[in-house]
XYZ file of C-alpha atoms in Angstrom:
736
model
C -0.062 0.194 -0.066
C 1.368 3.303 -0.989
C 1.682 5.963 2.083
C 1.816 9.419 1.678
C 1.690 12.494 4.165
C 1.893 16.146 3.664
C 3.874 17.980 6.381
C 3.734 22.119 6.505
C 6.014 24.497 7.964
C 5.474 28.347 8.911
C 8.581 30.115 9.352
C 8.051 32.340 12.064
C 10.203 35.609 11.749
C 9.792 37.176 15.234
C 11.189 34.224 16.876
C 13.026 32.296 14.605
C 11.525 28.714 14.600
C 9.551 26.153 12.650
C 6.255 25.439 13.818
C 4.456 22.077 12.638
C 1.007 23.040 11.508
C -0.584 19.927 10.659
C 0.270 16.538 10.126
C -1.658 14.437 7.941
C -1.628 10.643 6.861
C -3.800 8.425 4.871
C -4.189 5.797 7.884
C -7.578 5.159 8.845
C -9.158 6.715 12.259
C -9.610 3.613 13.546
C -5.752 3.041 13.349
C -5.032 6.056 14.766
C -7.071 5.578 17.761
C -5.331 2.474 18.146
C -2.150 3.783 18.513
C -2.761 7.147 20.138
C -2.050 5.463 23.629
C 1.497 4.036 22.482
C 2.340 7.456 21.127
C 1.954 8.955 24.378
C 3.931 6.519 26.297
C 6.823 6.862 23.549
C 9.290 9.817 24.453
C 8.992 12.375 21.301
C 12.326 13.734 19.862
C 13.107 16.264 17.676
C 15.066 15.175 14.612
C 17.590 17.119 12.527
C 15.356 15.954 9.052
C 11.813 15.571 8.398
C 10.198 12.916 8.700
C 11.319 10.819 11.055
C 14.288 8.731 9.174
C 13.375 5.563 11.005
C 9.689 5.034 10.108
C 10.462 3.348 7.062
C 13.333 1.366 5.203
C 12.625 3.207 1.778
C 16.062 4.681 1.439
C 14.648 7.596 -0.805
C 12.077 8.260 1.734
C 14.007 11.570 2.807
C 15.618 12.297 -0.011
C 14.720 15.511 -1.952
C 13.237 14.799 -5.019
C 12.610 18.549 -6.164
C 12.265 21.852 -5.061
C 9.348 24.345 -6.407
C 8.383 27.896 -5.507
C 5.134 29.502 -5.392
C 4.093 33.260 -4.853
C 7.155 34.959 -6.424
C 6.217 37.474 -8.574
C 9.227 39.888 -9.106
C 12.095 37.247 -8.833
C 12.341 33.964 -11.289
C 11.685 30.235 -9.049
C 15.246 29.845 -10.752
C 17.289 32.818 -8.942
C 15.326 32.049 -5.726
C 16.707 28.331 -5.643
C 20.115 29.129 -6.444
C 20.379 30.859 -3.318
C 18.914 27.938 -1.135
C 21.438 25.667 0.654
C 18.840 23.164 0.360
C 19.792 21.049 -2.933
C 17.989 18.307 -4.858
C 19.408 15.345 -3.993
C 19.978 16.138 -0.474
C 18.835 14.737 2.463
C 15.933 17.099 4.022
C 17.629 19.416 7.018
C 15.786 21.412 9.548
C 18.792 23.469 9.816
C 19.328 24.499 6.066
C 15.274 24.945 5.655
C 15.947 27.358 8.395
C 18.864 29.236 6.925
C 17.257 29.463 3.329
C 13.919 31.197 5.089
C 16.330 33.763 7.138
C 18.099 34.468 3.606
C 15.032 35.133 1.706
C 13.393 36.909 4.412
C 16.618 39.410 4.515
C 15.689 40.261 0.554
C 13.063 42.690 2.218
C 10.758 41.353 -0.610
C 8.424 38.646 1.179
C 6.084 39.397 4.051
C 5.406 35.687 4.735
C 7.181 32.586 3.705
C 6.206 28.849 4.438
C 7.611 25.777 3.263
C 5.703 22.494 2.560
C 6.805 19.060 1.734
C 5.112 16.030 0.135
C 6.509 12.456 0.333
C 6.700 10.021 -2.642
C 8.283 6.974 -3.152
C 10.669 8.699 -5.063
C 11.592 11.336 -2.318
C 10.305 14.222 -0.829
C 8.854 17.249 -2.631
C 9.529 20.735 -1.013
C 7.533 23.830 -1.919
C 8.296 27.123 -0.846
C 5.167 29.044 -0.555
C 6.218 32.951 -0.790
C 3.868 35.931 -0.026
C 5.389 39.597 -0.965
C 5.032 42.744 0.658
C 2.940 44.629 -1.728
C 3.896 47.773 -3.962
C 3.222 50.982 -2.564
C 0.191 52.654 -4.781
C -0.614 56.226 -5.113
C 1.576 59.101 -3.297
C 2.969 58.654 0.132
C 0.741 60.863 2.700
C 2.163 62.766 5.195
C -0.523 63.710 7.894
C 0.116 65.910 11.129
C 2.995 68.199 9.815
C 3.145 71.775 10.128
C 6.860 72.869 11.399
C 8.426 70.915 8.651
C 7.082 71.191 5.123
C 5.610 68.014 3.440
C 8.097 68.369 0.610
C 11.217 68.268 3.280
C 10.276 64.880 5.029
C 9.281 63.555 1.581
C 13.276 64.245 0.990
C 14.526 62.310 3.509
C 12.119 58.798 2.467
C 13.651 55.908 0.680
C 10.486 54.070 -0.049
C 8.296 55.657 -3.078
C 5.766 54.849 -5.488
C 5.565 51.389 -7.226
C 8.469 50.004 -4.599
C 7.918 47.327 -2.347
C 7.181 48.193 1.497
C 8.021 45.690 4.031
C 8.078 46.118 7.794
C 11.684 46.970 8.328
C 11.413 49.778 5.602
C 8.437 51.243 7.468
C 10.693 51.357 10.260
C 13.413 52.601 8.849
C 11.633 55.454 7.525
C 9.755 56.395 10.460
C 13.603 56.479 12.386
C 14.311 59.097 9.182
C 11.318 61.517 10.287
C 11.986 61.037 13.707
C 15.556 62.143 13.061
C 14.901 64.932 11.121
C 12.518 66.395 13.746
C 14.911 65.576 16.781
C 17.259 67.969 14.518
C 14.798 70.529 14.319
C 14.478 70.335 18.424
C 10.878 68.162 18.289
C 12.086 65.811 20.349
C 8.764 64.466 21.593
C 7.538 63.964 18.291
C 5.486 60.777 17.050
C 5.690 58.989 13.931
C 2.929 55.952 13.404
C 3.333 54.279 9.535
C 0.185 53.094 8.137
C -0.816 50.448 5.498
C -3.834 50.060 3.967
C -3.599 46.697 1.170
C -5.556 47.077 -1.809
C -6.834 43.156 -2.310
C -7.946 43.463 -6.059
C -4.073 44.496 -7.539
C -1.984 43.273 -4.327
C -0.957 46.924 -3.945
C -1.398 49.344 -0.600
C -1.173 52.910 0.309
C 0.683 54.318 2.626
C 0.669 57.077 4.675
C 2.801 58.634 8.152
C 1.012 60.162 10.649
C 2.713 62.710 13.059
C 2.150 64.217 15.999
C 4.784 66.967 16.487
C 4.559 68.039 19.808
C 6.574 70.936 21.144
C 9.984 72.263 20.351
C 12.481 71.281 23.354
C 15.181 74.025 24.158
C 18.245 73.997 26.328
C 16.912 74.882 29.753
C 20.242 75.019 31.808
C 24.115 73.525 31.112
C 25.524 72.694 34.602
C 29.170 71.957 34.724
C 29.895 70.019 38.182
C 33.799 69.085 39.431
C 35.593 72.032 37.443
C 37.919 73.898 39.774
C 40.304 75.765 37.494
C 38.441 76.440 34.440
C 35.108 78.092 34.828
C 31.505 77.548 34.010
C 31.263 80.180 31.265
C 34.690 79.027 29.781
C 33.437 75.707 29.599
C 30.059 76.590 28.010
C 31.948 78.642 25.437
C 33.732 75.697 23.861
C 30.114 74.060 23.531
C 28.018 74.128 20.704
C 24.792 73.614 22.352
C 23.714 77.045 24.305
C 21.018 78.168 26.959
C 17.767 78.947 25.421
C 18.736 77.404 21.689
C 17.201 74.011 20.794
C 18.445 70.750 21.819
C 20.164 68.591 19.367
C 21.504 65.274 20.278
C 24.397 65.347 17.703
C 25.942 68.449 19.278
C 25.282 67.090 22.449
C 27.842 64.076 21.905
C 29.761 66.511 19.907
C 30.122 68.452 22.991
C 30.829 65.771 25.414
C 34.529 65.178 23.273
C 34.800 69.145 22.874
C 35.005 69.634 26.565
C 37.579 67.049 27.375
C 39.491 67.972 24.534
C 39.611 71.413 25.774
C 40.889 70.721 29.089
C 43.628 68.584 27.351
C 44.649 71.090 24.954
C 44.877 73.615 27.839
C 47.599 71.196 30.569
C 44.656 68.593 31.896
C 45.963 65.137 30.217
C 44.403 63.574 32.898
C 40.929 65.014 32.590
C 38.012 62.817 32.557
C 34.000 63.329 31.963
C 32.884 61.057 34.871
C 29.237 61.723 34.281
C 27.138 63.195 31.167
C 23.467 63.276 31.529
C 20.226 65.144 30.341
C 16.541 65.068 31.338
C 13.583 66.754 30.518
C 12.018 68.963 32.887
C 9.033 68.903 34.718
C 6.788 70.672 32.068
C 8.913 68.624 29.279
C 9.415 71.948 27.208
C 13.131 72.135 28.341
C 16.095 69.813 28.674
C 18.968 70.061 31.268
C 22.156 68.940 30.512
C 24.606 67.984 33.262
C 28.683 67.396 32.966
C 30.621 66.209 35.753
C 34.471 66.441 35.190
C 37.199 65.294 37.064
C 40.069 67.845 36.081
C 43.244 66.626 37.364
C 46.635 68.507 37.460
C 47.244 71.302 35.003
C 50.784 70.076 33.659
C 53.399 72.712 32.536
C 56.489 71.971 30.124
C 59.363 71.088 32.126
C 63.065 70.041 30.694
C 62.990 69.617 26.936
C 65.826 67.642 25.499
C 66.560 66.130 21.903
C 68.650 63.119 21.130
C 69.265 62.691 17.494
C 69.934 59.581 15.457
C 72.216 60.554 12.103
C 71.893 58.124 8.967
C 74.770 55.705 8.665
C 77.948 57.320 9.026
C 77.230 60.880 8.054
C 77.128 63.761 10.562
C 73.622 65.040 11.929
C 72.054 67.449 9.502
C 70.776 69.844 12.022
C 71.817 70.521 15.336
C 70.061 70.517 18.822
C 69.988 74.399 18.666
C 68.336 74.322 14.810
C 65.797 71.710 16.724
C 64.670 73.405 19.309
C 64.195 76.941 17.310
C 61.568 75.403 15.575
C 59.716 74.442 19.059
C 56.313 76.714 19.621
C 56.766 75.466 23.190
C 58.820 76.610 25.748
C 59.480 75.672 29.628
C 56.900 76.740 31.811
C 54.465 76.927 29.181
C 51.013 75.008 29.852
C 51.424 71.852 28.368
C 49.137 71.647 24.886
C 48.818 69.071 22.325
C 48.048 71.143 19.853
C 51.583 72.877 20.418
C 53.235 69.875 20.392
C 51.854 68.116 17.122
C 52.658 71.667 15.171
C 56.331 71.787 17.099
C 56.712 67.582 15.902
C 55.445 68.636 12.397
C 57.575 71.721 11.862
C 60.681 69.374 12.587
C 59.672 66.797 10.285
C 59.027 69.472 7.590
C 62.837 70.461 7.657
C 64.034 67.089 7.638
C 61.187 66.727 4.295
C 63.155 69.811 2.779
C 66.269 67.826 3.188
C 65.217 64.377 1.614
C 65.118 62.435 5.020
C 61.568 60.997 3.775
C 61.814 58.269 6.586
C 62.853 60.669 9.868
C 60.868 59.817 12.767
C 60.460 62.161 15.450
C 59.161 60.305 18.700
C 58.314 62.393 21.952
C 58.748 60.822 25.137
C 56.248 62.643 27.761
C 57.159 62.082 31.834
C 54.197 63.188 33.649
C 54.994 64.461 37.171
C 51.319 64.943 38.870
C 52.552 66.029 42.293
C 54.621 68.988 40.867
C 52.378 69.225 37.198
C 55.299 69.151 35.437
C 55.758 67.214 32.373
C 59.072 66.619 30.786
C 59.683 65.785 26.987
C 62.234 64.063 25.631
C 62.455 63.957 21.254
C 64.404 61.345 19.913
C 64.860 61.942 16.444
C 66.128 59.329 13.768
C 66.890 61.140 10.495
C 66.458 58.505 8.035
C 67.580 57.556 4.897
C 68.095 59.835 2.189
C 65.214 59.805 -0.457
C 66.207 60.733 -4.343
C 63.278 61.415 -6.756
C 63.198 58.853 -9.007
C 60.109 58.853 -11.877
C 58.729 62.155 -12.392
C 55.304 61.930 -13.759
C 52.331 64.393 -15.026
C 48.670 62.825 -14.730
C 45.803 64.824 -16.839
C 42.264 65.198 -14.736
C 39.308 65.852 -16.735
C 35.801 65.225 -16.178
C 35.614 63.092 -19.182
C 38.152 60.332 -20.149
C 38.138 61.371 -24.058
C 38.554 64.795 -23.458
C 42.052 65.621 -24.487
C 44.341 68.255 -22.463
C 44.981 71.088 -24.106
C 48.262 72.402 -22.484
C 51.406 70.847 -23.341
C 53.129 68.740 -21.137
C 56.538 70.748 -21.199
C 54.955 73.558 -19.517
C 54.264 72.169 -16.511
C 57.757 69.955 -16.519
C 59.542 72.754 -16.847
C 58.233 74.583 -13.514
C 59.229 71.063 -12.157
C 62.588 70.814 -13.786
C 62.980 74.660 -12.250
C 62.582 73.349 -8.563
C 65.041 70.384 -9.128
C 61.862 67.818 -9.297
C 63.532 65.723 -11.614
C 65.183 61.698 -11.375
C 68.468 61.772 -9.660
C 67.884 65.219 -7.628
C 67.516 65.007 -3.604
C 63.731 65.123 -2.731
C 62.438 68.292 -0.595
C 59.107 68.719 0.362
C 59.767 72.601 0.291
C 60.383 71.917 -3.596
C 57.124 70.115 -4.358
C 55.364 73.201 -2.495
C 57.156 75.681 -4.562
C 56.434 73.982 -7.877
C 52.636 73.445 -6.885
C 52.558 77.282 -6.215
C 54.086 78.463 -9.471
C 52.365 75.745 -11.923
C 48.913 77.258 -10.297
C 50.713 80.731 -11.132
C 50.838 80.045 -14.549
C 46.949 80.999 -15.250
C 43.338 80.472 -14.299
C 43.548 77.613 -17.255
C 44.929 75.423 -14.383
C 42.052 74.495 -12.101
C 43.962 71.988 -9.504
C 47.514 70.823 -9.258
C 47.915 68.052 -6.558
C 51.296 66.491 -5.790
C 51.698 62.891 -4.780
C 54.585 60.931 -3.946
C 55.301 57.074 -3.560
C 58.371 55.926 -1.810
C 60.145 52.897 -3.100
C 63.162 50.947 -1.600
C 66.400 51.281 -3.818
C 69.769 50.010 -2.192
C 71.272 49.260 1.199
C 73.943 51.301 3.019
C 75.901 50.049 5.969
C 75.274 51.819 9.445
C 78.078 52.860 12.232
C 77.273 49.220 13.892
C 77.393 47.670 10.620
C 73.239 47.320 10.218
C 71.965 47.941 6.824
C 69.983 51.086 6.128
C 67.728 51.814 3.064
C 68.268 54.755 0.688
C 65.196 55.319 -0.972
C 63.745 56.696 -4.429
C 60.368 58.393 -4.543
C 58.434 58.283 -7.384
C 56.526 61.917 -7.897
C 53.147 62.522 -9.863
C 51.243 65.648 -10.234
C 47.494 65.463 -10.780
C 46.868 68.682 -13.134
C 43.157 69.537 -14.044
C 42.782 72.176 -16.447
C 39.990 74.552 -16.521
C 37.369 73.641 -19.342
C 37.652 77.302 -20.752
C 40.471 79.005 -21.042
C 39.379 81.752 -22.902
C 36.233 84.058 -23.322
C 34.475 86.293 -25.423
C 32.460 88.868 -23.713
C 30.052 91.771 -24.657
C 29.004 94.236 -22.269
C 27.238 97.420 -22.197
C 26.048 100.192 -19.926
C 25.955 103.892 -18.782
C 28.473 105.962 -16.469
C 28.385 109.482 -15.645
C 31.920 109.792 -17.231
C 31.502 107.369 -20.555
C 27.594 107.782 -20.990
C 25.934 105.478 -22.590
C 29.029 102.461 -23.832
C 29.601 99.043 -25.037
C 32.963 96.927 -24.840
C 34.157 93.444 -26.305
C 36.627 91.633 -24.754
C 38.142 88.664 -26.299
C 41.046 86.692 -24.415
C 42.809 83.439 -24.118
C 45.083 82.745 -21.330
C 46.435 79.651 -22.769
C 47.082 80.002 -26.677
C 48.162 76.764 -28.533
C 48.517 75.086 -25.056
C 51.859 77.030 -24.251
C 50.649 79.805 -21.733
C 50.388 82.491 -23.988
C 48.054 85.100 -22.917
C 46.323 87.290 -25.562
C 43.889 89.737 -24.961
C 41.840 91.791 -27.433
C 39.840 94.730 -25.932
C 37.488 97.453 -27.581
C 35.349 99.794 -25.861
C 33.075 103.069 -27.219
C 31.042 105.715 -25.803
C 28.940 108.362 -25.990
C 30.396 110.917 -24.486
C 34.096 110.798 -25.990
C 35.228 107.401 -24.863
C 37.093 105.049 -26.685
C 39.830 102.276 -26.048
C 41.236 99.854 -27.946
C 44.231 96.853 -26.999
C 46.077 94.488 -27.445
C 47.769 92.719 -25.132
C 50.338 89.617 -25.299
C 52.491 87.691 -22.416
C 54.510 84.595 -21.667
C 55.675 83.110 -18.547
C 58.960 81.743 -20.382
C 60.997 83.038 -23.431
C 64.283 81.341 -24.786
C 63.551 78.480 -23.042
C 64.624 80.355 -19.116
C 61.831 81.354 -16.790
C 61.747 84.652 -18.202
C 58.236 86.845 -18.709
C 57.693 88.775 -21.347
C 54.710 91.261 -21.429
C 53.599 93.315 -24.486
C 50.771 95.794 -25.339
C 49.786 98.246 -27.695
C 46.658 100.616 -26.841
C 45.079 103.601 -27.566
C 42.645 105.586 -25.332
C 40.322 108.320 -25.305
C 38.658 109.630 -22.426
C 37.052 112.586 -20.744
C 37.987 114.226 -17.293
C 35.698 116.470 -15.419
C 38.129 119.629 -14.574
C 38.488 119.873 -10.649
C 38.654 123.542 -9.685
C 41.747 124.966 -7.979
C 44.709 123.473 -10.190
C 45.037 126.359 -11.754
C 42.091 128.388 -11.632
C 39.320 128.066 -8.818
C 36.727 130.168 -10.613
C 37.003 127.776 -14.048
C 35.487 124.640 -14.748
C 35.276 122.670 -17.718
C 35.556 119.034 -19.320
C 38.662 117.722 -20.884
C 39.559 115.227 -23.450
C 42.709 113.424 -23.998
C 43.711 110.801 -26.502
C 46.749 108.801 -25.484
C 48.456 105.991 -27.970
C 51.206 104.182 -26.909
C 53.013 100.623 -26.073
C 54.798 98.780 -23.324
C 57.154 96.389 -23.185
C 58.223 94.154 -20.034
C 60.665 91.428 -18.992
C 60.831 89.661 -15.605
C 63.217 87.351 -14.203
C 62.932 85.540 -10.746
C 65.712 86.323 -8.543
C 64.633 84.097 -5.523
C 61.930 81.903 -5.387
C 59.336 84.400 -4.421
C 60.837 87.475 -5.808
C 61.148 88.435 -9.268
C 62.489 91.900 -10.851
C 60.969 93.351 -14.050
C 62.335 95.931 -16.361
C 59.786 97.805 -18.746
C 59.461 100.429 -21.282
C 56.727 102.812 -22.306
C 56.507 105.023 -25.004
C 53.085 106.595 -25.017
C 51.915 110.327 -26.797
C 49.469 112.559 -25.285
C 47.425 115.100 -26.970
C 45.182 117.383 -24.397
C 41.886 118.997 -25.083
C 39.226 121.430 -23.419
C 35.561 121.527 -24.318
C 34.758 125.243 -25.691
C 30.873 125.606 -25.160
C 30.883 128.578 -27.872
C 32.757 126.498 -30.270
C 30.871 123.272 -29.223
C 33.884 121.449 -29.630
C 36.953 120.603 -28.028
C 39.849 122.573 -28.355
C 43.523 123.199 -27.080
C 44.203 124.908 -23.649
C 45.784 127.864 -25.192
C 42.768 128.020 -27.308
C 40.058 128.166 -24.991
C 41.818 130.727 -22.947
C 41.866 133.123 -25.741
C 38.337 132.347 -26.407
C 36.707 132.783 -22.911
C 39.244 134.243 -20.360
C 41.688 136.286 -22.286
C 42.126 137.061 -26.236
C 45.795 138.531 -25.784
C 47.235 136.177 -22.449
C 50.829 137.366 -21.544
C 53.596 134.419 -21.270
C 52.939 134.048 -17.120
C 49.178 133.406 -18.077
C 50.120 130.875 -20.550
C 52.506 129.289 -18.551
C 50.039 128.269 -16.331
C 47.650 126.560 -18.500
C 47.890 122.886 -18.514
C 49.740 121.501 -21.603
C 48.054 120.659 -24.654
C 50.826 117.709 -25.773
C 52.266 115.127 -23.632
C 55.058 112.835 -24.489
C 56.160 109.689 -22.315
C 59.448 108.019 -22.840
C 60.129 106.146 -19.628
C 61.705 103.254 -17.943
C 59.611 100.860 -15.309
C 61.782 99.056 -12.733
C 59.348 96.780 -10.608
C 59.824 94.084 -8.151
C 57.431 91.678 -6.415
C 57.252 89.186 -3.936
C 54.809 86.677 -3.660
C 54.285 84.019 -1.216
C 50.312 83.287 -1.426
C 49.275 79.794 -0.812
C 46.385 78.414 -2.678
C 43.824 75.823 -1.566
C 43.505 74.566 -5.280
C 43.568 77.332 -7.844
C 45.040 81.319 -8.287
C 41.818 82.466 -7.472
C 41.637 80.960 -3.883
C 44.595 81.854 -1.754
C 44.349 81.512 1.606
C 47.487 82.530 3.253
C 50.691 84.567 2.364
C 50.804 88.000 0.570
C 51.505 89.813 -2.368
C 53.552 92.735 -2.554
C 54.599 94.924 -5.985
C 56.651 98.436 -5.812
C 57.386 99.824 -9.062
C 59.406 103.053 -9.949
C 59.010 104.483 -13.565
C 61.349 107.444 -14.677
C 60.337 109.311 -17.601
C 62.696 111.639 -19.872
C 64.427 110.360 -22.690
C 63.478 113.551 -25.298
C 60.005 113.136 -22.884
C 58.022 114.979 -20.325
C 60.414 114.619 -17.241
C 58.880 113.085 -13.747
C 59.053 110.203 -11.582
C 56.110 108.042 -10.785
C 56.033 105.497 -7.249
C 53.729 103.012 -6.976
C 53.243 100.501 -4.493
C 50.226 98.044 -3.773
C 49.998 95.135 -1.435
C 47.621 92.094 -0.842
C 47.929 90.052 2.801
C 45.599 86.901 3.212
C 45.007 85.916 6.480
C 43.055 82.625 7.253
C 40.470 82.564 9.899
C 37.872 80.373 10.828
C 36.182 77.717 8.681
C 36.983 78.532 5.073
C 37.058 82.320 5.158
C 40.094 84.515 4.571
C 40.532 87.824 5.648
C 42.283 90.277 2.949
C 44.055 93.479 3.503
C 44.826 95.461 0.490
C 46.411 98.761 0.093
C 47.686 101.076 -2.686
C 50.294 103.743 -2.768
C 51.183 106.698 -5.506
C 53.490 109.110 -5.697
C 54.204 111.619 -8.531
C 57.046 114.179 -8.927
C 59.279 115.941 -11.497
C 59.614 118.884 -13.638
C 56.682 118.618 -15.717
C 54.414 116.820 -12.721
C 52.232 119.840 -12.287
C 50.911 120.194 -15.628
C 50.663 116.107 -16.632
C 46.759 115.934 -15.679
C 47.116 112.366 -17.579
C 49.896 111.376 -15.210
C 48.328 112.260 -11.988
C 45.812 111.031 -9.097
C 42.649 111.934 -8.755
C 40.018 111.348 -5.814
C 36.939 109.810 -7.332
C 36.364 107.977 -10.240
C 37.052 104.702 -11.919
C 40.540 105.882 -12.683
C 41.110 107.408 -9.101
C 42.924 106.468 -5.811
C 40.213 104.728 -3.730
């Protein structure tokens, strides 16, 4: 007789166990009643395999014949079967089935998983019956919110329309909404997720019901246990402030901030004994309590330096050289930040000398009774590093986009600072080269150096032990700006030029050689015209000698300022200047450049005659409007109508600016320019001194404070009459 049975298992996700729901056999009811007393008397033991393997001698009775999948709509059965540990041909194992169901639940797609088994003469047929989580239909509803907009709440959700929803996903998104409210100070907010299934299409509508509650503020911050640092000073370091909203993230951060502040002020042993927070009686505010144990405040005692040179060489630096770099002194309050900064400065000294593996190890001995910290530095000068391969990596947003700049434009700057194979590695050389590359022009968006230290050879030291000299591979990641040039058209209205229009075309990287060319034209309705052609190159004749040349023609009007030669007279003046300049520059140090320039300019100067309705020379205007027969003394007082400048210009520049990424974001350092122009050589005789300075001071966050000054002085035999060379207050060409 053929015997068959059906066993059904349901996996309980909350307690991870199998529950045998039903056992059905095709035996007669009378047979069951007859053997029931025996079943009670016989102990029953759980087995790893199902059913009881001793119940039949059939060897195939416990072998899995096939595995079937029911209820999966989103995943093909083959994909699910491939994930199971249970395989066709294996014996049925409760342990494997348990692991399989756990893994299927982890997918987050199924709300219920059952396993049915059916026994045949050829083995057991296992059927995984799956119930999928419904998909979300329609928009997710947000109810009860007024302090935070619905759009901002939905921005933090990770579920959406037509996506499957699970209990785990609902809980995660509930927590995200609660976190959002906590960030705004609503710590009593409650969120209740709801699912309304639609049996017709198997979807469900999802909503979140929100009870916002009151905003929680910091009612008080109590500091306990502090003796040497006041409550006020500690509270100043904290981001949580009395009367402001409470934020758990700020609270956790402040716990570390308070202890770090103590340790940065000599309290190395400071501890946070207890930290808690509690609501006030009305649950409208939170009281924060911090209990600290300060411990002794250490001051710096003796400072000692021990230098271990490399091999048989002499120490690179003396103890005096090392001590001069310390920003800590005996008697100062011990601050970890100052100690770290001192170590960094010393390490940089050794990197500048090629000692890439130099180690500076501080040994600090604390004397709690005397509140003294003695520091002993052991400096291992390490191996010598020489530059190996030097490569340039062009970084672009598109891998198919070629770089425009010629590689030699970058490499010549590297060679200039001895960044080439076989040269001694120097950190300062790397930084100086980076700064110069960024100074090539705005077409260099970013220049980041990278070093890779590689072993090269071994040399014995004094004790006969081998030490390794190393080779350093240097690479620069260069990112170009997408546009090295620009074409612009502008227009506007001004009191000086009237209605005007301007065209400006320039390129800072012509032919990829860092040549700069600019063409500019401007025309206004009030006798204003400008034309300019400029060319510059940072290198000429294969040397770091810069060249700048320009040609220009400028017509401009100047409002006459009373008091220059006749306090009762006012008029408009026009000057036309045509000329050109050429300047060459050469660095004399890494940060100082000298330049020599020549300027040749001719200027005609005219005054508006209201009676003639045109511009005339100052002499003609004076005859028409003041005195038809002026004396020579009167004529000498008039502005000259023609000027000629033949000048030589000496200039010195000192640039120590450091940049974050490009030349447009200096974050420290300074830039100074002083020029002296001497005119003569057949032209007007005068001299002009100009000074311009910019100082960049880093402050908090990424803000940089900039001080800019400009100074000018003109003097000489003809300076009194050279109105087009003098300085005026007010106007676009003024001293401001």
